mmCIF file of C-alpha atoms in Angstrom:
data_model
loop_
_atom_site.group_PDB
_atom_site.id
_atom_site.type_symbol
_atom_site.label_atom_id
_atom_site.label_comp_id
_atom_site.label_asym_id
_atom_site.label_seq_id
_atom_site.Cartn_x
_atom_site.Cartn_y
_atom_site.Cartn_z
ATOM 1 C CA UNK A 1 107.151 78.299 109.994
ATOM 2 C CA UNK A 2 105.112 76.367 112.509
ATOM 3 C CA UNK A 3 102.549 73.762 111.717
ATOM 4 C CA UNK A 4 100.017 75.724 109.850
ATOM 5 C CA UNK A 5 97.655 72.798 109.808
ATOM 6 C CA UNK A 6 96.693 73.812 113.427
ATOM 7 C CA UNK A 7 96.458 77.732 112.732
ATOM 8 C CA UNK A 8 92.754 78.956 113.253
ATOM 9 C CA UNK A 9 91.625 80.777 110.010
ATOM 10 C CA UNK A 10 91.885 83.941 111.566
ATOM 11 C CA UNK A 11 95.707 83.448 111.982
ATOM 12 C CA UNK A 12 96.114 82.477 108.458
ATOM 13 C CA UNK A 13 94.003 86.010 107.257
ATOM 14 C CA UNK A 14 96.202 87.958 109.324
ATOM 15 C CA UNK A 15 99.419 86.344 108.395
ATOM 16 C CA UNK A 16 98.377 86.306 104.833
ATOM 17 C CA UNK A 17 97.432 89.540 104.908
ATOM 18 C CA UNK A 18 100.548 90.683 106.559
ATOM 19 C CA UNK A 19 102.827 89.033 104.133
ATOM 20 C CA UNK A 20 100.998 90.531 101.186
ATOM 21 C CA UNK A 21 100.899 93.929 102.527
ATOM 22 C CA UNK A 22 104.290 93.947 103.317
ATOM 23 C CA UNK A 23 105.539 92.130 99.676
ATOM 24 C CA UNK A 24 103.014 94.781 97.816
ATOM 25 C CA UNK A 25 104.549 97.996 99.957
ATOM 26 C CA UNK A 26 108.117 96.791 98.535
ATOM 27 C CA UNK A 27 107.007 96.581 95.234
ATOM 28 C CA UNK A 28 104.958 99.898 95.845
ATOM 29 C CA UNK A 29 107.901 101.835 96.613
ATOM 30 C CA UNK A 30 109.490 101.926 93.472
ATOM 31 C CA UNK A 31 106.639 104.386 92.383
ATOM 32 C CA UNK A 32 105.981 106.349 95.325
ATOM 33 C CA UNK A 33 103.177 104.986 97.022
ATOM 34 C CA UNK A 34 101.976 102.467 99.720
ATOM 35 C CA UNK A 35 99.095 100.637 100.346
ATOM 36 C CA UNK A 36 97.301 103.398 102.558
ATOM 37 C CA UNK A 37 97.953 105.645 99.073
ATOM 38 C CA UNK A 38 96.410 103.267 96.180
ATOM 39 C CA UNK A 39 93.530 103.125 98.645
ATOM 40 C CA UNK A 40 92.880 106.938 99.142
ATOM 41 C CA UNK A 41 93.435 106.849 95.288
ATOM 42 C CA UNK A 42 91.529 104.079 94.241
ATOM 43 C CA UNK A 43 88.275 105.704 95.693
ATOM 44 C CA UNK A 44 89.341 108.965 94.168
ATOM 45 C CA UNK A 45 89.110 107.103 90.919
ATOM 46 C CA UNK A 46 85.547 105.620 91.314
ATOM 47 C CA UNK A 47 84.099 109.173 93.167
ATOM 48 C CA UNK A 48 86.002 112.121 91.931
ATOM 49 C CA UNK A 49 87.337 114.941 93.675
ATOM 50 C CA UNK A 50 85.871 114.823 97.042
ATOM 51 C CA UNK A 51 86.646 116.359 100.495
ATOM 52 C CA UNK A 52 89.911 114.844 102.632
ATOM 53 C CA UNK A 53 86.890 114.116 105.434
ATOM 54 C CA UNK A 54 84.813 112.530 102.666
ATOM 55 C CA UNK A 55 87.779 110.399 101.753
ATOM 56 C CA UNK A 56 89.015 109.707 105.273
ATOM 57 C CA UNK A 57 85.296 108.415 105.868
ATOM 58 C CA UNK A 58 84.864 106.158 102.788
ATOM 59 C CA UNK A 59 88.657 104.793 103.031
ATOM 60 C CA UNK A 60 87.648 104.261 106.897
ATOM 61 C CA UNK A 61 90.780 106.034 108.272
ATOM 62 C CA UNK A 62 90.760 108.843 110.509
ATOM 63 C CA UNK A 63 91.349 112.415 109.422
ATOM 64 C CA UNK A 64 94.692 112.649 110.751
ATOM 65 C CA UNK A 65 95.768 109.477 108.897
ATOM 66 C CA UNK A 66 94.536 110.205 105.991
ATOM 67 C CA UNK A 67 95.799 113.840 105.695
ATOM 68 C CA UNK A 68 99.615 112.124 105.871
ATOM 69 C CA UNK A 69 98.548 109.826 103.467
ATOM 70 C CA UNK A 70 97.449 112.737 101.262
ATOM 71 C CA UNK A 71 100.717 114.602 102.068
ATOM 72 C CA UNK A 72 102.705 111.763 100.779
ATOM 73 C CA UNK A 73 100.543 111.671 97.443
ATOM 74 C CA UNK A 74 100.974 115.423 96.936
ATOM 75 C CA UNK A 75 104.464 115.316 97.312
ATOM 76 C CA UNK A 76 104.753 112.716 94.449
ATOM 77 C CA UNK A 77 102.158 114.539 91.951
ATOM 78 C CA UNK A 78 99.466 112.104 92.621
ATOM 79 C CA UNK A 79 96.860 114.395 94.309
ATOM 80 C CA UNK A 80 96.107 117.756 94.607
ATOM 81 C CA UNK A 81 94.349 119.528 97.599
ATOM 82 C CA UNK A 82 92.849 122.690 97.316
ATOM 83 C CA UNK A 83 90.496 124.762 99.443
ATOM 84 C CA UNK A 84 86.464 124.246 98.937
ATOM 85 C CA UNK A 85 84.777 127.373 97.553
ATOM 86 C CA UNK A 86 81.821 126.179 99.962
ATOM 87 C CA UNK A 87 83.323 125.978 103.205
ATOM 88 C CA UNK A 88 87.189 127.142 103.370
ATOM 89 C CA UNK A 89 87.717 124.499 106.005
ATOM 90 C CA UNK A 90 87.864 121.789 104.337
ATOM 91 C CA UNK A 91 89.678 120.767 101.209
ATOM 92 C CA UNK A 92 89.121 119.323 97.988
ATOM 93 C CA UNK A 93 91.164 116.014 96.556
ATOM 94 C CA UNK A 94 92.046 115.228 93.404
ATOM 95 C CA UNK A 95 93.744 112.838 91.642
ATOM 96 C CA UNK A 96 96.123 114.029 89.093
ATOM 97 C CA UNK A 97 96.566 112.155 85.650
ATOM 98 C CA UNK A 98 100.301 111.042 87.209
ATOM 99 C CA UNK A 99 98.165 109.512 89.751
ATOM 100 C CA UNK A 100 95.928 107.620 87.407
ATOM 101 C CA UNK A 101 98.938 106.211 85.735
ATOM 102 C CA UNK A 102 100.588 105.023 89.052
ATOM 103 C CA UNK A 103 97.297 103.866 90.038
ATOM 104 C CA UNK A 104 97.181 101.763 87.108
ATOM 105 C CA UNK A 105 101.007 100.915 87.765
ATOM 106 C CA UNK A 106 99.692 100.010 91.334
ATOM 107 C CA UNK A 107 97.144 97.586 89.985
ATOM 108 C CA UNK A 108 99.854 95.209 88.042
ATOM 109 C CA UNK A 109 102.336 95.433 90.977
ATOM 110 C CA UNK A 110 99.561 93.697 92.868
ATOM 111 C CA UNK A 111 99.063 91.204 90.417
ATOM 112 C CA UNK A 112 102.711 90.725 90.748
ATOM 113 C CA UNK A 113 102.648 89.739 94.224
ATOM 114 C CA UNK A 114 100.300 86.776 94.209
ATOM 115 C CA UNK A 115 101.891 85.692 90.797
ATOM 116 C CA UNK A 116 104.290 83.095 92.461
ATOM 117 C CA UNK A 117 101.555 81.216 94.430
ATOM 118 C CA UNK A 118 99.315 78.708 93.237
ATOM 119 C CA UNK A 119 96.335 79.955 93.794
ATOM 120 C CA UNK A 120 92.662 81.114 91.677
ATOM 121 C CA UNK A 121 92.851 84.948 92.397
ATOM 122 C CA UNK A 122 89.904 85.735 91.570
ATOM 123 C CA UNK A 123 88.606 82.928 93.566
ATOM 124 C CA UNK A 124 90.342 84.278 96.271
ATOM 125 C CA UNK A 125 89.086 88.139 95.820
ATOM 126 C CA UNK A 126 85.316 86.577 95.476
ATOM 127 C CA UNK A 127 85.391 84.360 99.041
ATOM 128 C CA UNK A 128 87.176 87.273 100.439
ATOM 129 C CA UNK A 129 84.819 89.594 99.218
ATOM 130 C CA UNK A 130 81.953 87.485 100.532
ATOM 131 C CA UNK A 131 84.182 87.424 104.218
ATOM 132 C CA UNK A 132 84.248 91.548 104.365
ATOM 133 C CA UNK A 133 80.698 91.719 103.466
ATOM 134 C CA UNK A 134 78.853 89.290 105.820
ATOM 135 C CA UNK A 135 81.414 90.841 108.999
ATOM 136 C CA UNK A 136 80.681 94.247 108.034
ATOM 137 C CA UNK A 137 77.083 93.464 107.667
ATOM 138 C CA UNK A 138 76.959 94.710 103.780
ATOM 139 C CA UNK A 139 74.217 93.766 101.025
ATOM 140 C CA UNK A 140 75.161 91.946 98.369
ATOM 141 C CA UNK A 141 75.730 94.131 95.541
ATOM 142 C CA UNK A 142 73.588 93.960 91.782
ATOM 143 C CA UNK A 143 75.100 91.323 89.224
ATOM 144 C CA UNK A 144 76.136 94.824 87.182
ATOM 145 C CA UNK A 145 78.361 96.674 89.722
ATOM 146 C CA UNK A 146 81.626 96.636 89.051
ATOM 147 C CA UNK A 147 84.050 96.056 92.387
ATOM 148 C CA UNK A 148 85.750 99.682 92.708
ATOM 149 C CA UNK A 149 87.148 98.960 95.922
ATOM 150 C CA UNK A 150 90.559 97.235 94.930
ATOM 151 C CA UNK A 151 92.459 96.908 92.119
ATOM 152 C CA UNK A 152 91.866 93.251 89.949
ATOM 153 C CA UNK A 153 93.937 90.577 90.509
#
């Protein structure tokens, strides 16, 4: 690799980001899912069965993309998607109890990943955290929530 030393921080996210997606998706694989799927199913954990739109708009994916995600997650057991008695247009997501467990499965496969590299995780996840927030203009959230967003590393 070049001479990182000169890489704006911006480069270094985006390759690091990159190169952890793509080592977490080969890891991901073995159970069935991908990074777009723990996503769509970690927010299923934290907020219960909810609409596809509903999820599309927390995960912030479009529709489209997030009804192939959904597809995918069917097909494996993780979800089921069933009409809304309240408006038979939309439909209703759930996550299964073989989801939970690959969810779960999900979360040490990601701890996995980082495990080679010398680095404070959850250092890392904190500054990171701090990052999303102040470029997505969010509040800071009470000393008692609990981070439902991502799995723990």
């Amino acid at each position: 690799m070049p001479d990182m030393e000169r890489w704006p921080t911006t480069r270094l996210l985006s390759t690091a980001a990159r190169l952890v997606e793509i080592s977490w998706n080969e890891k991901l694989k073995s159970i069935g899912l991908t990074h777009a799927g723990v996503i769509a199913m970690q927010v299923l954990a934290a907020k219960g069965a909810i609409t596809q739109a509903a999820l599309a708009e927390v995960a912030r994916v479009k529709a489209q993309t997030m009804g192939t995600t959904l597809a995918r997650l069917e097909l494996h057991g993780h979800v089921t998607r069933q009409r809304s008695d309240s408006d038979r247009r939309s439909h209703v997501v759930t996550l299964t109890d073989a989801g939970i467990e690959a969810l779960a499965e999900a979360v040490k496969l990601e701890q996995d990943v980082l495990s080679p590299v010398a680095v404070d995780t959850v250092r890392l996840r904190e500054e990171l955290r701090i990052v999303v927030r102040g470029l997505a203009g969010l509040p800071e959230p009470e000393a008692h929530q609990i981070d439902t967003d991502s799995p723990q590393v």
